[in-house]
PDB file of C-alpha atoms in Angstrom:
ATOM      1  CA  MET R   1      -0.511   9.191  -1.051  1.00  0.00           C
ATOM      2  CA  GLY R   2       1.004   6.797   1.435  1.00  0.00           C
ATOM      3  CA  ILE R   3       4.700   6.410   2.115  1.00  0.00           C
ATOM      4  CA  VAL R   4       6.278   3.154   3.306  1.00  0.00           C
ATOM      5  CA  LYS R   5       9.835   2.273   4.186  1.00  0.00           C
ATOM      6  CA  ILE R   6      11.097  -1.226   3.417  1.00  0.00           C
ATOM      7  CA  LYS R   7      14.623  -1.974   4.569  1.00  0.00           C
ATOM      8  CA  ASP R   8      16.788   0.849   3.151  1.00  0.00           C
ATOM      9  CA  LYS R   9      14.277   2.144   0.551  1.00  0.00           C
ATOM     10  CA  THR R  10      11.286   4.496   0.609  1.00  0.00           C
ATOM     11  CA  PHE R  11       8.210   3.930  -1.560  1.00  0.00           C
ATOM     12  CA  LYS R  12       5.104   6.004  -2.282  1.00  0.00           C
ATOM     13  CA  THR R  13       1.651   4.826  -3.371  1.00  0.00           C
ATOM     14  CA  SER R  14       1.343   4.766  -7.144  1.00  0.00           C
ATOM     15  CA  ILE R  15      -1.657   2.493  -7.855  1.00  0.00           C
ATOM     16  CA  PRO R  16      -4.378   2.070  -5.195  1.00  0.00           C
ATOM     17  CA  GLU R  17      -5.934  -1.365  -4.661  1.00  0.00           C
ATOM     18  CA  ALA R  18      -9.398  -0.218  -5.855  1.00  0.00           C
ATOM     19  CA  GLU R  19      -7.926   0.844  -9.219  1.00  0.00           C
ATOM     20  CA  ILE R  20      -6.015  -2.432  -9.524  1.00  0.00           C
ATOM     21  CA  LEU R  21      -9.160  -4.495  -8.890  1.00  0.00           C
ATOM     22  CA  LYS R  22     -11.219  -2.542 -11.461  1.00  0.00           C
ATOM     23  CA  LYS R  23      -8.574  -3.182 -14.115  1.00  0.00           C
ATOM     24  CA  VAL R  24      -8.199  -6.861 -13.145  1.00  0.00           C
ATOM     25  CA  GLN R  25     -11.975  -7.226 -13.619  1.00  0.00           C
ATOM     26  CA  VAL R  26     -11.701  -5.819 -17.174  1.00  0.00           C
ATOM     27  CA  VAL R  27      -9.055  -8.435 -18.061  1.00  0.00           C
ATOM     28  CA  ALA R  28     -11.010 -11.232 -16.330  1.00  0.00           C
ATOM     29  CA  ASP R  29     -14.092 -10.304 -18.372  1.00  0.00           C
ATOM     30  CA  ARG R  30     -12.046 -10.565 -21.598  1.00  0.00           C
ATOM     31  CA  ILE R  31     -10.641 -13.958 -20.582  1.00  0.00           C
ATOM     32  CA  ASN R  32     -14.139 -15.203 -19.670  1.00  0.00           C
ATOM     33  CA  LYS R  33     -15.359 -14.189 -23.138  1.00  0.00           C
ATOM     34  CA  ASP R  34     -12.295 -15.362 -25.110  1.00  0.00           C
ATOM     35  CA  PHE R  35     -12.078 -18.771 -23.408  1.00  0.00           C
ATOM     36  CA  GLU R  36     -15.763 -19.583 -23.108  1.00  0.00           C
ATOM     37  CA  GLY R  37     -16.183 -23.353 -23.619  1.00  0.00           C
ATOM     38  CA  LYS R  38     -12.401 -24.016 -23.477  1.00  0.00           C
ATOM     39  CA  LYS R  39     -11.589 -24.713 -19.752  1.00  0.00           C
ATOM     40  CA  PRO R  40      -8.141 -23.057 -19.593  1.00  0.00           C
ATOM     41  CA  VAL R  41      -5.357 -23.952 -17.186  1.00  0.00           C
ATOM     42  CA  PHE R  42      -3.974 -20.912 -15.382  1.00  0.00           C
ATOM     43  CA  LEU R  43      -0.277 -21.210 -14.433  1.00  0.00           C
ATOM     44  CA  ALA R  44       0.467 -18.695 -11.704  1.00  0.00           C
ATOM     45  CA  VAL R  45       4.136 -17.779 -11.392  1.00  0.00           C
ATOM     46  CA  LEU R  46       5.174 -17.678  -7.736  1.00  0.00           C
ATOM     47  CA  ASN R  47       5.917 -15.829  -5.566  1.00  0.00           C
ATOM     48  CA  GLY R  48       4.857 -12.472  -6.964  1.00  0.00           C
ATOM     49  CA  SER R  49       1.630 -13.383  -8.740  1.00  0.00           C
ATOM     50  CA  PHE R  50      -0.150 -15.083  -5.842  1.00  0.00           C
ATOM     51  CA  ILE R  51      -2.316 -12.095  -4.842  1.00  0.00           C
ATOM     52  CA  PHE R  52      -3.083 -11.158  -8.458  1.00  0.00           C
ATOM     53  CA  ALA R  53      -3.844 -14.808  -9.291  1.00  0.00           C
ATOM     54  CA  ALA R  54      -6.237 -15.091  -6.326  1.00  0.00           C
ATOM     55  CA  ASP R  55      -8.130 -11.930  -7.279  1.00  0.00           C
ATOM     56  CA  LEU R  56      -8.175 -12.860 -10.975  1.00  0.00           C
ATOM     57  CA  MET R  57      -9.445 -16.402 -10.299  1.00  0.00           C
ATOM     58  CA  ARG R  58     -12.309 -15.068  -8.168  1.00  0.00           C
ATOM     59  CA  MET R  59     -13.365 -13.017 -11.211  1.00  0.00           C
ATOM     60  CA  ILE R  60     -13.112 -15.925 -13.678  1.00  0.00           C
ATOM     61  CA  THR R  61     -16.582 -17.377 -14.271  1.00  0.00           C
ATOM     62  CA  ILE R  62     -15.758 -20.088 -16.829  1.00  0.00           C
ATOM     63  CA  PRO R  63     -14.665 -23.610 -15.855  1.00  0.00           C
ATOM     64  CA  SER R  64     -10.891 -23.515 -15.347  1.00  0.00           C
ATOM     65  CA  GLU R  65      -7.978 -24.928 -13.372  1.00  0.00           C
ATOM     66  CA  ILE R  66      -5.020 -23.290 -11.658  1.00  0.00           C
ATOM     67  CA  SER R  67      -1.547 -24.588 -10.966  1.00  0.00           C
ATOM     68  CA  PHE R  68       1.615 -22.908  -9.715  1.00  0.00           C
ATOM     69  CA  VAL R  69       5.174 -22.701 -11.010  1.00  0.00           C
ATOM     70  CA  LYS R  70       8.203 -21.012  -9.562  1.00  0.00           C
ATOM     71  CA  TYR R  71      11.086 -19.418 -11.447  1.00  0.00           C
ATOM     72  CA  ALA R  72      13.776 -17.111 -10.152  1.00  0.00           C
ATOM     73  CA  SER R  73      15.573 -14.313 -11.992  1.00  0.00           C
ATOM     74  CA  TYR R  74      15.625 -11.469  -9.442  1.00  0.00           C
ATOM     75  CA  GLU R  75      18.044 -10.554  -6.685  1.00  0.00           C
ATOM     76  CA  GLY R  76      17.320  -7.400  -4.695  1.00  0.00           C
ATOM     77  CA  THR R  77      16.001  -4.807  -7.172  1.00  0.00           C
ATOM     78  CA  SER R  78      17.342  -6.095 -10.491  1.00  0.00           C
ATOM     79  CA  SER R  79      16.870  -9.058 -12.790  1.00  0.00           C
ATOM     80  CA  THR R  80      19.863 -11.380 -12.970  1.00  0.00           C
ATOM     81  CA  GLY R  81      19.037 -12.436 -16.544  1.00  0.00           C
ATOM     82  CA  SER R  82      19.663 -16.088 -15.689  1.00  0.00           C
ATOM     83  CA  MET R  83      16.729 -18.422 -15.127  1.00  0.00           C
ATOM     84  CA  LYS R  84      16.291 -21.162 -12.547  1.00  0.00           C
ATOM     85  CA  THR R  85      13.176 -23.355 -12.490  1.00  0.00           C
ATOM     86  CA  LEU R  86      12.512 -23.997  -8.832  1.00  0.00           C
ATOM     87  CA  MET R  87       9.116 -25.683  -8.991  1.00  0.00           C
ATOM     88  CA  GLY R  88       7.733 -27.060 -12.216  1.00  0.00           C
ATOM     89  CA  ILE R  89       4.531 -28.188 -13.856  1.00  0.00           C
ATOM     90  CA  ASN R  90       3.159 -31.553 -12.771  1.00  0.00           C
ATOM     91  CA  GLN R  91       0.170 -31.975 -15.092  1.00  0.00           C
ATOM     92  CA  ASP R  92      -0.439 -32.875 -18.715  1.00  0.00           C
ATOM     93  CA  LEU R  93      -0.916 -29.698 -20.758  1.00  0.00           C
ATOM     94  CA  ALA R  94      -1.158 -31.373 -24.202  1.00  0.00           C
ATOM     95  CA  GLY R  95      -4.097 -29.900 -26.088  1.00  0.00           C
ATOM     96  CA  ARG R  96      -4.954 -27.523 -23.214  1.00  0.00           C
ATOM     97  CA  HIS R  97      -5.293 -23.736 -23.365  1.00  0.00           C
ATOM     98  CA  VAL R  98      -2.687 -22.329 -20.962  1.00  0.00           C
ATOM     99  CA  ILE R  99      -2.776 -18.846 -19.468  1.00  0.00           C
ATOM    100  CA  ILE R 100       0.399 -17.796 -17.659  1.00  0.00           C
ATOM    101  CA  VAL R 101      -0.447 -15.510 -14.723  1.00  0.00           C
ATOM    102  CA  GLU R 102       2.499 -13.234 -13.947  1.00  0.00           C
ATOM    103  CA  ASP R 103       2.870 -10.295 -11.596  1.00  0.00           C
ATOM    104  CA  ILE R 104       5.149  -8.257 -13.835  1.00  0.00           C
ATOM    105  CA  VAL R 105       6.780  -8.607 -17.232  1.00  0.00           C
ATOM    106  CA  ASP R 106       9.971  -6.591 -17.039  1.00  0.00           C
ATOM    107  CA  SER R 107      12.698  -7.706 -19.472  1.00  0.00           C
ATOM    108  CA  GLY R 108      10.497 -10.554 -20.749  1.00  0.00           C
ATOM    109  CA  PHE R 109      13.239 -13.181 -20.315  1.00  0.00           C
ATOM    110  CA  THR R 110      11.240 -15.203 -17.742  1.00  0.00           C
ATOM    111  CA  MET R 111       8.191 -15.277 -20.029  1.00  0.00           C
ATOM    112  CA  ALA R 112      10.215 -16.210 -23.122  1.00  0.00           C
ATOM    113  CA  HIS R 113      11.874 -19.055 -21.198  1.00  0.00           C
ATOM    114  CA  MET R 114       8.578 -20.257 -19.783  1.00  0.00           C
ATOM    115  CA  ILE R 115       6.798 -20.191 -23.165  1.00  0.00           C
ATOM    116  CA  GLU R 116       9.676 -22.135 -24.722  1.00  0.00           C
ATOM    117  CA  GLU R 117       9.352 -24.796 -22.004  1.00  0.00           C
ATOM    118  CA  LEU R 118       5.550 -24.913 -22.272  1.00  0.00           C
ATOM    119  CA  LYS R 119       5.582 -25.379 -26.047  1.00  0.00           C
ATOM    120  CA  LYS R 120       7.440 -28.676 -25.497  1.00  0.00           C
ATOM    121  CA  MET R 121       4.273 -29.885 -23.701  1.00  0.00           C
ATOM    122  CA  ASN R 122       2.099 -29.356 -26.831  1.00  0.00           C
ATOM    123  CA  PRO R 123      -0.606 -27.064 -25.420  1.00  0.00           C
ATOM    124  CA  ALA R 124      -3.436 -25.892 -27.714  1.00  0.00           C
ATOM    125  CA  SER R 125      -2.428 -22.286 -26.935  1.00  0.00           C
ATOM    126  CA  VAL R 126      -0.327 -20.242 -24.533  1.00  0.00           C
ATOM    127  CA  GLU R 127      -1.343 -16.735 -23.451  1.00  0.00           C
ATOM    128  CA  ILE R 128       0.243 -14.282 -21.027  1.00  0.00           C
ATOM    129  CA  CYS R 129      -1.859 -12.516 -18.403  1.00  0.00           C
ATOM    130  CA  SER R 130       0.318 -10.036 -16.517  1.00  0.00           C
ATOM    131  CA  LEU R 131      -0.715  -7.590 -13.845  1.00  0.00           C
ATOM    132  CA  LEU R 132       2.016  -5.179 -14.924  1.00  0.00           C
ATOM    133  CA  VAL R 133       4.113  -4.730 -18.043  1.00  0.00           C
ATOM    134  CA  LYS R 134       7.138  -2.459 -18.446  1.00  0.00           C
ATOM    135  CA  PRO R 135       7.105  -1.891 -22.228  1.00  0.00           C
ATOM    136  CA  GLY R 136      10.150   0.392 -22.013  1.00  0.00           C
ATOM    137  CA  ASN R 137      12.250  -2.414 -20.557  1.00  0.00           C
ATOM    138  CA  LEU R 138      11.178  -5.379 -22.729  1.00  0.00           C
ATOM    139  CA  LYS R 139      14.208  -7.116 -24.257  1.00  0.00           C
ATOM    140  CA  VAL R 140      12.276  -9.837 -26.123  1.00  0.00           C
ATOM    141  CA  ASN R 141       9.242  -9.759 -28.392  1.00  0.00           C
ATOM    142  CA  LEU R 142       6.182 -11.091 -26.534  1.00  0.00           C
ATOM    143  CA  ASP R 143       2.458 -11.149 -27.297  1.00  0.00           C
ATOM    144  CA  ILE R 144       0.910 -10.088 -24.006  1.00  0.00           C
ATOM    145  CA  ASN R 145      -2.793 -10.246 -24.796  1.00  0.00           C
ATOM    146  CA  TYR R 146      -3.954  -9.820 -21.212  1.00  0.00           C
ATOM    147  CA  ALA R 147      -1.955  -6.979 -19.648  1.00  0.00           C
ATOM    148  CA  VAL R 148      -3.780  -5.313 -16.775  1.00  0.00           C
ATOM    149  CA  MET R 149      -1.545  -2.190 -16.715  1.00  0.00           C
ATOM    150  CA  GLU R 150       1.585  -0.781 -18.328  1.00  0.00           C
ATOM    151  CA  ILE R 151       3.999   1.067 -16.066  1.00  0.00           C
ATOM    152  CA  PRO R 152       7.267   2.963 -16.470  1.00  0.00           C
ATOM    153  CA  ASN R 153      10.585   1.294 -15.678  1.00  0.00           C
ATOM    154  CA  ASP R 154      10.380   2.034 -11.947  1.00  0.00           C
ATOM    155  CA  PHE R 155      10.975  -0.393  -9.101  1.00  0.00           C
ATOM    156  CA  ILE R 156       7.723  -1.196  -7.306  1.00  0.00           C
ATOM    157  CA  VAL R 157       6.396  -3.219  -4.359  1.00  0.00           C
ATOM    158  CA  GLY R 158       3.026  -4.292  -3.000  1.00  0.00           C
ATOM    159  CA  TYR R 159       0.087  -6.391  -4.156  1.00  0.00           C
ATOM    160  CA  GLY R 160       2.360  -9.450  -4.219  1.00  0.00           C
ATOM    161  CA  LEU R 161       5.511  -7.758  -5.522  1.00  0.00           C
ATOM    162  CA  ASP R 162       8.462  -7.547  -3.146  1.00  0.00           C
ATOM    163  CA  TYR R 163      11.693  -5.807  -2.345  1.00  0.00           C
ATOM    164  CA  ASP R 164      14.071  -8.465  -1.060  1.00  0.00           C
ATOM    165  CA  GLN R 165      11.071 -10.627   0.020  1.00  0.00           C
ATOM    166  CA  GLU R 166       9.334  -7.793   1.929  1.00  0.00           C
ATOM    167  CA  GLY R 167       6.305  -5.660   1.029  1.00  0.00           C
ATOM    168  CA  ARG R 168       4.233  -8.323  -0.748  1.00  0.00           C
ATOM    169  CA  ASN R 169       1.432  -7.845   1.789  1.00  0.00           C
ATOM    170  CA  LEU R 170       0.822  -4.184   0.897  1.00  0.00           C
ATOM    171  CA  ARG R 171      -2.649  -3.728  -0.667  1.00  0.00           C
ATOM    172  CA  ASP R 172      -1.604  -0.916  -3.025  1.00  0.00           C
ATOM    173  CA  ILE R 173       1.325  -0.777  -5.451  1.00  0.00           C
ATOM    174  CA  TYR R 174       4.137   1.525  -4.363  1.00  0.00           C
ATOM    175  CA  THR R 175       6.909   3.073  -6.473  1.00  0.00           C
ATOM    176  CA  ILE R 176      10.423   3.619  -5.177  1.00  0.00           C
ATOM    177  CA  VAL R 177      11.306   7.193  -4.221  1.00  0.00           C
ATOM    178  CA  GLU R 178      14.838   8.039  -5.369  1.00  0.00           C
TER     179      GLU R 178
END
């Protein structure tokens, strides 16, 4: 178990990189099977999903595309509940199968907002692929068909997730130590 200090907080290893990658492969295999012959568009939500999206895409064997979007709802360690679109979608998604690639689904507000916006673009389907899901903290009803792992309602960093923009570069996922 490793311990890291980021700013004023201490974190301990909770999910090692090797375990993360094994579970990402399981989800990638399901996507490859479910979307065979469909050429999905992956929409990776920045900044947090960039490492997960890169690993996932290297495991995707079907023809596909990836694009990036940026939303903001976090400040420090908590979700603000308000949504700002910072960088949007610049391609035609009508009739396309869209897979949102997210680092973590916490309250679900970001996903609900994003799905609402995507539906206006008339895609054939919209699926959520999230590295982490906090089922105990979900405030909206979402179908998350491609969840890599469920975690308790703890604050975490690493593998793309940050604490006040730091810690994204950590290979493992770390949980805050109270």
